[in-house]
Amino acid sequence: MSAIRRLEESARALDSSVTPNDAFREWFAEQRRTNRYAVDRIPFADLVGWRFDDDGDLVHETGRFFSVEGLRVRTAWEGRDASWSQPIINQPEVGILGILVKEFDGVLHCLMQAKMEPGNLDTVQLSPTVQATRSNYTGAHRGAPVRYIEYFAPPRRGRVLYDSLQSEQGAWFLRKRNRNMVVEATGDVPDHEDFRWLTIGQIHQLLQQDNVVNMDARTVLACIPLFAQEEQEGGAPHGALHTDDEVLGWLTETKACRELVQRSIPLSAVERWYRTEDEIGHEEGRHFTVVAASVRATGREVTQWTQPLLAPVEQGLAAFVTRRIGGVRHVLVRAETEAGVLDVAELAPTVQCLPEQVRGLPPGARPRYFDVVTAAAPSRVLYDAVQSEEGGRFHHADNRYRIVEVGEEFPVGTDPDFRWVSVGQLAGLLRHSNYVNIQARTLLACLRSRSRGEGRGAGHGG
Amino acid sequence: MSAIRRLEESARALDSSVTPNDAFREWFAEQRRTNRYAVDRIPFADLVGWRFDDDGDLVHETGRFFSVEGLRVRTAWEGRDASWSQPIINQPEVGILGILVKEFDGVLHCLMQAKMEPGNLDTVQLSPTVQATRSNYTGAHRGAPVRYIEYFAPPRRGRVLYDSLQSEQGAWFLRKRNRNMVVEATGDVPDHEDFRWLTIGQIHQLLQQDNVVNMDARTVLACIPLFAQEEQEGGAPHGALHTDDEVLGWLTETKACRELVQRSIPLSAVERWYRTEDEIGHEEGRHFTVVAASVRATGREVTQWTQPLLAPVEQGLAAFVTRRIGGVRHVLVRAETEAGVLDVAELAPTVQCLPEQVRGLPPGARPRYFDVVTAAAPSRVLYDAVQSEEGGRFHHADNRYRIVEVGEEFPVGTDPDFRWVSVGQLAGLLRHSNYVNIQARTLLACLRSRSRGEGRGAGHGG
């Protein structure tokens, strides 16, 4: 059986004899109970190993990890020139987000980790087998070796099923990407108490809950080419409204017109942002702040460290509008340009914004389809849950993820910033980097999770 | 008949009743005779509209066009950290390189332009229908309107057959890309004396000569998906040594390991480069110089302007090693990281270097396969000609392009920086941006040009 077919079988397996759902719940509750931590805001001056350099950039004294810098952006937006500057996280290292899979009782299982991160809302969340920066896994900072890294770093002990660089939040990171990997283990895999084997179906069920499956697990999950093959065979978009070439052509045209120019500048030269002794923020309280935190974790080991964190000013909203077109499930993607994107624009959710800030705007100035996704009747809401973004860099950064179904009356229009793409097309683009942004990848995982087999049915026009 | 099939028919048409080969030769000779120009080196101080700013960057007073700036690069190369700084051209505008095609007597023809560019070695060369920066075609600099632009800029008068952003020289340009387009005209197309309709087969024949088909025409030509379909149907690499996913996985691994960090710096802060009153150059005479030129052209109109040009210190070498594997033509590509690349590494020729500088190195320090491509027996050389790079930015920049066939004794090894890819695979990657560098695209066009039908045969294992 092909690897993809076996992964699809795993997505249909809603319980497991390796880790039955009850046993998982017990273990996960125990993990959350025993891995306690305290995160306290501190003045920047109390950060250990971090300092503001001559440019006002917040940097680590080793020059590694990440830094908070300034970025000036110029872009042509709907024919008008737009220009702004902002703080941004620069983390050039490419880390590994890797899920190890292995067959038990004929079904592929994913080795998932209960992982604490300082910015998480609910202490421990479920993360990929490996979630490590390059400094982590090459031992650049004297931490413990990264468990199971030998399955992902060459020469690796396994067979690669998926491997691609995928982008992270363009509004907060400068051209940041991580390597998303799925590797099938050859041979026995040692157990560890912080890890459990789950089917993709089990993880999909957990995605129905708030703040259980972390961002890094969601992006890898989204990249697994589930149910896409049937729809995408031959590169021909069976039943998709637009061919792949039409979608790529539209994105090319958008990129060519927007003409994004990014320029790193000293953080001290960023306009309309202030710095106090314990916060960098926007004059009007918009977007996010950068703060310093002291982290004290008490699990099996007691650890303590300090680090900067980026804290959004409110909970975000990321939503897909979806409908069937000719029987095939489509989502309405938006070509989104954010300050730090690598390649001008990526396919993003229909709506992606900070909703309270939007509600302060006159209706005409709101993002398109904002009301469609926020005011949808409950029967139209296919998915609705709060999920956290990366807790290693962000403090209490979460988004309400929503998928709203619309009917045939909804126009299949030609708004130049939007396109209807089939779910299979969207998944197919994940073979390549920098086409689908991280919020859209989370939504893709959520869409697949809500009803097993629906994704498959979509491919058959069912 | 599908668009691709019709393009393939055009590639087999070696003469044309619209522009017979004799008539073309006469017209082209006349174009070269009548479009004369003089290019003279001048001091930077004599440039009109250009100045050195406070950072020592060479900029245009409007802030548009392009600038010459500094770039600092850090990358991990074969496990070692490498770091350098250099001057680089920053031209954020995305221009259009577009070939208009139209059917005459049942065969698709390309509308090609005889175009003068200041840096060209042989005055006029054959260029795409449209070769224009955004400033050109939006009228930002008060020039004449760009002829035939209405077929490429929206709302366009034609059907798009190909449309993608493709990279240019990463050693000289910071993340530069142009939009490569092929558009089929709907309706009549007015004639113009500087333009002629040629079949792809005729252009391929002209590629056998030195310095006739310009770089911009070559890249668009390479992007036309000729003969690739048969080999690539279904995304499955029929007969290719590695699957597409294996090739992409290898490239992902390379990118993740090399970890390229680029940082714009003031040109005055670049180390080991000097600036005199009329030249910016490397202390040891390596790489290139930046000079100022006065251009006086006398054709139908007399025009004069001044501009900076980048002048390489010697003629380059770009070569593919090729062989059949299992009957299918493959080329040996190298994952090349250059200072200005957008995405860490692109697929490049087997050998790409400045050969005189290489000959000064001890044999062990030379690029791999250098001797294979330079010392090949004549019977092994499938293609060998000198072609110019972009004459609007570079002064007398040319490369010797070579394609060298090797036999079964040549190892199908696993050098981590190289991979054998089928010609169809390479062509398939050109649907996307930033996979195949510009020198490799020229070689792909050259490989197809040398024997019509060979490319097709390769797809069938012939």
PDB file of C-alpha atoms in Angstrom, chain B residues 166-334:
ATOM      1  CA  GLN B 166      12.126  33.574 -12.507  1.00  0.00           C
ATOM      2  CA  SER B 167      15.394  34.556 -10.872  1.00  0.00           C
ATOM      3  CA  GLU B 168      18.384  36.284 -12.429  1.00  0.00           C
ATOM      4  CA  GLN B 169      22.094  36.218 -11.557  1.00  0.00           C
ATOM      5  CA  GLY B 170      22.322  35.623  -7.805  1.00  0.00           C
ATOM      6  CA  ALA B 171      25.990  36.645  -7.677  1.00  0.00           C
ATOM      7  CA  TRP B 172      25.186  40.102  -9.022  1.00  0.00           C
ATOM      8  CA  PHE B 173      21.548  40.822  -8.127  1.00  0.00           C
ATOM      9  CA  LEU B 174      19.809  40.894  -4.745  1.00  0.00           C
ATOM     10  CA  ARG B 175      16.753  38.634  -5.048  1.00  0.00           C
ATOM     11  CA  LYS B 176      16.072  39.868  -8.570  1.00  0.00           C
ATOM     12  CA  ARG B 177      13.315  38.285 -10.581  1.00  0.00           C
ATOM     13  CA  ASN B 178      11.497  38.991 -13.747  1.00  0.00           C
ATOM     14  CA  ARG B 179       8.107  37.796 -14.866  1.00  0.00           C
ATOM     15  CA  ASN B 180       8.544  35.357 -17.735  1.00  0.00           C
ATOM     16  CA  MET B 181       5.441  35.195 -19.900  1.00  0.00           C
ATOM     17  CA  VAL B 182       4.209  33.578 -23.082  1.00  0.00           C
ATOM     18  CA  VAL B 183       0.909  34.973 -24.340  1.00  0.00           C
ATOM     19  CA  GLU B 184      -1.041  33.893 -27.399  1.00  0.00           C
ATOM     20  CA  ALA B 185      -2.520  36.881 -29.187  1.00  0.00           C
ATOM     21  CA  THR B 186      -6.206  36.941 -29.925  1.00  0.00           C
ATOM     22  CA  GLY B 187      -6.887  38.890 -33.089  1.00  0.00           C
ATOM     23  CA  ASP B 188      -4.573  40.722 -35.430  1.00  0.00           C
ATOM     24  CA  VAL B 189      -1.209  41.984 -34.227  1.00  0.00           C
ATOM     25  CA  PRO B 190       0.212  45.112 -35.885  1.00  0.00           C
ATOM     26  CA  ASP B 191       3.610  44.755 -37.522  1.00  0.00           C
ATOM     27  CA  HIS B 192       6.634  46.841 -36.638  1.00  0.00           C
ATOM     28  CA  GLU B 193       9.936  47.086 -38.444  1.00  0.00           C
ATOM     29  CA  ASP B 194      11.982  46.148 -35.324  1.00  0.00           C
ATOM     30  CA  PHE B 195      10.015  42.913 -34.843  1.00  0.00           C
ATOM     31  CA  ARG B 196       9.741  39.644 -36.776  1.00  0.00           C
ATOM     32  CA  TRP B 197       7.676  36.463 -36.366  1.00  0.00           C
ATOM     33  CA  LEU B 198       9.843  33.349 -35.959  1.00  0.00           C
ATOM     34  CA  THR B 199       9.052  29.762 -35.089  1.00  0.00           C
ATOM     35  CA  ILE B 200      10.604  28.273 -31.967  1.00  0.00           C
ATOM     36  CA  GLY B 201      12.594  26.037 -34.323  1.00  0.00           C
ATOM     37  CA  GLN B 202      14.088  29.080 -36.023  1.00  0.00           C
ATOM     38  CA  ILE B 203      15.056  30.631 -32.681  1.00  0.00           C
ATOM     39  CA  HIS B 204      16.594  27.321 -31.637  1.00  0.00           C
ATOM     40  CA  GLN B 205      18.750  27.416 -34.774  1.00  0.00           C
ATOM     41  CA  LEU B 206      19.878  30.941 -33.918  1.00  0.00           C
ATOM     42  CA  LEU B 207      20.886  29.680 -30.477  1.00  0.00           C
ATOM     43  CA  GLN B 208      23.649  27.713 -32.200  1.00  0.00           C
ATOM     44  CA  GLN B 209      25.366  31.031 -32.939  1.00  0.00           C
ATOM     45  CA  ASP B 210      27.239  33.260 -30.506  1.00  0.00           C
ATOM     46  CA  ASN B 211      25.475  36.307 -29.097  1.00  0.00           C
ATOM     47  CA  VAL B 212      22.334  36.399 -31.240  1.00  0.00           C
ATOM     48  CA  VAL B 213      19.550  35.382 -28.832  1.00  0.00           C
ATOM     49  CA  ASN B 214      19.690  37.547 -25.728  1.00  0.00           C
ATOM     50  CA  MET B 215      19.420  36.356 -22.145  1.00  0.00           C
ATOM     51  CA  ASP B 216      15.843  37.487 -21.707  1.00  0.00           C
ATOM     52  CA  ALA B 217      14.737  35.604 -24.807  1.00  0.00           C
ATOM     53  CA  ARG B 218      16.626  32.497 -23.663  1.00  0.00           C
ATOM     54  CA  THR B 219      14.978  32.381 -20.249  1.00  0.00           C
ATOM     55  CA  VAL B 220      11.454  32.714 -21.643  1.00  0.00           C
ATOM     56  CA  LEU B 221      12.288  30.085 -24.256  1.00  0.00           C
ATOM     57  CA  ALA B 222      13.506  27.714 -21.536  1.00  0.00           C
ATOM     58  CA  CYS B 223      10.293  28.154 -19.580  1.00  0.00           C
ATOM     59  CA  ILE B 224       8.069  26.976 -22.439  1.00  0.00           C
ATOM     60  CA  PRO B 225       7.121  23.462 -21.339  1.00  0.00           C
ATOM     61  CA  LEU B 226       8.330  21.705 -24.495  1.00  0.00           C
ATOM     62  CA  PHE B 227       8.407  17.916 -24.561  1.00  0.00           C
ATOM     63  CA  ALA B 228       8.134  17.844 -20.772  1.00  0.00           C
ATOM     64  CA  GLN B 229       4.550  16.698 -20.595  1.00  0.00           C
ATOM     65  CA  GLU B 230       5.202  13.271 -22.026  1.00  0.00           C
ATOM     66  CA  GLU B 231       7.895  12.612 -19.489  1.00  0.00           C
ATOM     67  CA  GLN B 232       6.158  14.242 -16.552  1.00  0.00           C
ATOM     68  CA  GLU B 233       2.553  13.111 -16.937  1.00  0.00           C
ATOM     69  CA  GLY B 234       1.081  12.589 -13.531  1.00  0.00           C
ATOM     70  CA  GLY B 235       3.950  14.215 -11.684  1.00  0.00           C
ATOM     71  CA  ALA B 236       5.526  10.788 -11.830  1.00  0.00           C
ATOM     72  CA  PRO B 237       9.002  10.877 -13.251  1.00  0.00           C
ATOM     73  CA  HIS B 238       8.778   8.159 -15.874  1.00  0.00           C
ATOM     74  CA  GLY B 239      12.280   6.987 -16.283  1.00  0.00           C
ATOM     75  CA  ALA B 240      13.929   9.631 -14.111  1.00  0.00           C
ATOM     76  CA  LEU B 241      16.594   8.359 -11.734  1.00  0.00           C
ATOM     77  CA  HIS B 242      15.005  10.124  -8.748  1.00  0.00           C
ATOM     78  CA  THR B 243      11.350  10.948  -8.117  1.00  0.00           C
ATOM     79  CA  ASP B 244      10.368  14.613  -7.993  1.00  0.00           C
ATOM     80  CA  ASP B 245       9.900  14.314  -4.239  1.00  0.00           C
ATOM     81  CA  GLU B 246      13.420  12.938  -3.876  1.00  0.00           C
ATOM     82  CA  VAL B 247      14.832  15.858  -5.855  1.00  0.00           C
ATOM     83  CA  LEU B 248      12.830  18.388  -3.836  1.00  0.00           C
ATOM     84  CA  GLY B 249      13.776  16.637  -0.595  1.00  0.00           C
ATOM     85  CA  TRP B 250      17.469  16.841  -1.471  1.00  0.00           C
ATOM     86  CA  LEU B 251      17.082  20.555  -2.222  1.00  0.00           C
ATOM     87  CA  THR B 252      15.211  21.096   1.060  1.00  0.00           C
ATOM     88  CA  GLU B 253      17.981  19.350   2.958  1.00  0.00           C
ATOM     89  CA  THR B 254      20.603  21.470   1.222  1.00  0.00           C
ATOM     90  CA  LYS B 255      18.733  24.673   2.023  1.00  0.00           C
ATOM     91  CA  ALA B 256      18.238  23.704   5.646  1.00  0.00           C
ATOM     92  CA  CYS B 257      21.935  22.875   6.105  1.00  0.00           C
ATOM     93  CA  ARG B 258      23.344  25.910   4.324  1.00  0.00           C
ATOM     94  CA  GLU B 259      21.305  28.432   6.276  1.00  0.00           C
ATOM     95  CA  LEU B 260      21.958  31.557   4.199  1.00  0.00           C
ATOM     96  CA  VAL B 261      21.791  34.854   6.090  1.00  0.00           C
ATOM     97  CA  GLN B 262      21.800  37.985   3.929  1.00  0.00           C
ATOM     98  CA  ARG B 263      22.032  41.479   5.310  1.00  0.00           C
ATOM     99  CA  SER B 264      22.075  44.723   3.351  1.00  0.00           C
ATOM    100  CA  ILE B 265      24.932  46.950   4.458  1.00  0.00           C
ATOM    101  CA  PRO B 266      26.277  50.292   3.254  1.00  0.00           C
ATOM    102  CA  LEU B 267      28.382  49.877   0.133  1.00  0.00           C
ATOM    103  CA  SER B 268      31.108  51.791   1.966  1.00  0.00           C
ATOM    104  CA  ALA B 269      31.187  49.049   4.620  1.00  0.00           C
ATOM    105  CA  VAL B 270      31.937  46.237   2.159  1.00  0.00           C
ATOM    106  CA  GLU B 271      35.320  44.715   2.945  1.00  0.00           C
ATOM    107  CA  ARG B 272      38.100  44.084   0.405  1.00  0.00           C
ATOM    108  CA  TRP B 273      36.512  46.219  -2.308  1.00  0.00           C
ATOM    109  CA  TYR B 274      37.880  49.656  -3.332  1.00  0.00           C
ATOM    110  CA  ARG B 275      36.297  52.609  -5.022  1.00  0.00           C
ATOM    111  CA  THR B 276      38.142  55.032  -7.319  1.00  0.00           C
ATOM    112  CA  GLU B 277      36.663  57.899  -9.267  1.00  0.00           C
ATOM    113  CA  ASP B 278      35.570  55.603 -12.066  1.00  0.00           C
ATOM    114  CA  GLU B 279      35.529  52.050 -10.712  1.00  0.00           C
ATOM    115  CA  ILE B 280      34.416  49.882  -7.801  1.00  0.00           C
ATOM    116  CA  GLY B 281      36.449  46.691  -7.727  1.00  0.00           C
ATOM    117  CA  HIS B 282      37.841  43.812  -5.704  1.00  0.00           C
ATOM    118  CA  GLU B 283      41.319  44.221  -4.181  1.00  0.00           C
ATOM    119  CA  GLU B 284      42.585  41.104  -5.925  1.00  0.00           C
ATOM    120  CA  GLY B 285      40.878  41.803  -9.232  1.00  0.00           C
ATOM    121  CA  ARG B 286      38.327  39.067  -8.732  1.00  0.00           C
ATOM    122  CA  HIS B 287      34.626  38.784  -9.561  1.00  0.00           C
ATOM    123  CA  PHE B 288      33.577  42.047 -11.242  1.00  0.00           C
ATOM    124  CA  THR B 289      33.863  45.800 -11.282  1.00  0.00           C
ATOM    125  CA  VAL B 290      31.155  48.443 -11.272  1.00  0.00           C
ATOM    126  CA  VAL B 291      31.736  51.226 -13.779  1.00  0.00           C
ATOM    127  CA  ALA B 292      29.890  54.240 -15.175  1.00  0.00           C
ATOM    128  CA  ALA B 293      29.090  54.525 -18.855  1.00  0.00           C
ATOM    129  CA  SER B 294      27.863  57.111 -21.260  1.00  0.00           C
ATOM    130  CA  VAL B 295      25.731  55.594 -24.007  1.00  0.00           C
ATOM    131  CA  ARG B 296      25.061  57.264 -27.323  1.00  0.00           C
ATOM    132  CA  ALA B 297      22.846  55.357 -29.709  1.00  0.00           C
ATOM    133  CA  THR B 298      22.111  56.278 -33.286  1.00  0.00           C
ATOM    134  CA  GLY B 299      19.276  54.402 -34.897  1.00  0.00           C
ATOM    135  CA  ARG B 300      16.136  55.928 -36.207  1.00  0.00           C
ATOM    136  CA  GLU B 301      16.232  58.068 -33.090  1.00  0.00           C
ATOM    137  CA  VAL B 302      19.309  59.488 -31.454  1.00  0.00           C
ATOM    138  CA  THR B 303      19.316  58.880 -27.730  1.00  0.00           C
ATOM    139  CA  GLN B 304      21.881  59.414 -25.045  1.00  0.00           C
ATOM    140  CA  TRP B 305      22.056  58.554 -21.377  1.00  0.00           C
ATOM    141  CA  THR B 306      24.446  57.561 -18.601  1.00  0.00           C
ATOM    142  CA  GLN B 307      24.198  54.632 -16.199  1.00  0.00           C
ATOM    143  CA  PRO B 308      26.240  52.297 -14.007  1.00  0.00           C
ATOM    144  CA  LEU B 309      27.104  48.848 -15.410  1.00  0.00           C
ATOM    145  CA  LEU B 310      28.494  45.746 -13.755  1.00  0.00           C
ATOM    146  CA  ALA B 311      31.462  44.328 -15.663  1.00  0.00           C
ATOM    147  CA  PRO B 312      32.678  40.785 -14.896  1.00  0.00           C
ATOM    148  CA  VAL B 313      36.464  40.434 -14.933  1.00  0.00           C
ATOM    149  CA  GLU B 314      36.416  37.606 -17.479  1.00  0.00           C
ATOM    150  CA  GLN B 315      34.212  35.417 -19.643  1.00  0.00           C
ATOM    151  CA  GLY B 316      32.379  32.847 -17.539  1.00  0.00           C
ATOM    152  CA  LEU B 317      31.805  29.154 -18.066  1.00  0.00           C
ATOM    153  CA  ALA B 318      28.466  27.430 -17.546  1.00  0.00           C
ATOM    154  CA  ALA B 319      28.230  23.765 -18.456  1.00  0.00           C
ATOM    155  CA  PHE B 320      25.975  20.785 -18.055  1.00  0.00           C
ATOM    156  CA  VAL B 321      27.326  17.278 -17.909  1.00  0.00           C
ATOM    157  CA  THR B 322      24.664  15.088 -19.467  1.00  0.00           C
ATOM    158  CA  ARG B 323      24.137  11.403 -20.025  1.00  0.00           C
ATOM    159  CA  ARG B 324      21.354   8.977 -20.659  1.00  0.00           C
ATOM    160  CA  ILE B 325      20.304   6.931 -17.677  1.00  0.00           C
ATOM    161  CA  GLY B 326      17.997   4.073 -18.528  1.00  0.00           C
ATOM    162  CA  GLY B 327      17.648   5.651 -21.960  1.00  0.00           C
ATOM    163  CA  VAL B 328      16.374   8.966 -20.551  1.00  0.00           C
ATOM    164  CA  ARG B 329      18.439  12.139 -20.924  1.00  0.00           C
ATOM    165  CA  HIS B 330      19.569  13.499 -17.578  1.00  0.00           C
ATOM    166  CA  VAL B 331      21.683  16.505 -16.614  1.00  0.00           C
ATOM    167  CA  LEU B 332      23.848  16.788 -13.518  1.00  0.00           C
ATOM    168  CA  VAL B 333      22.615  19.820 -11.569  1.00  0.00           C
ATOM    169  CA  ARG B 334      24.367  21.472  -8.691  1.00  0.00           C
TER     170      ARG B 334
END
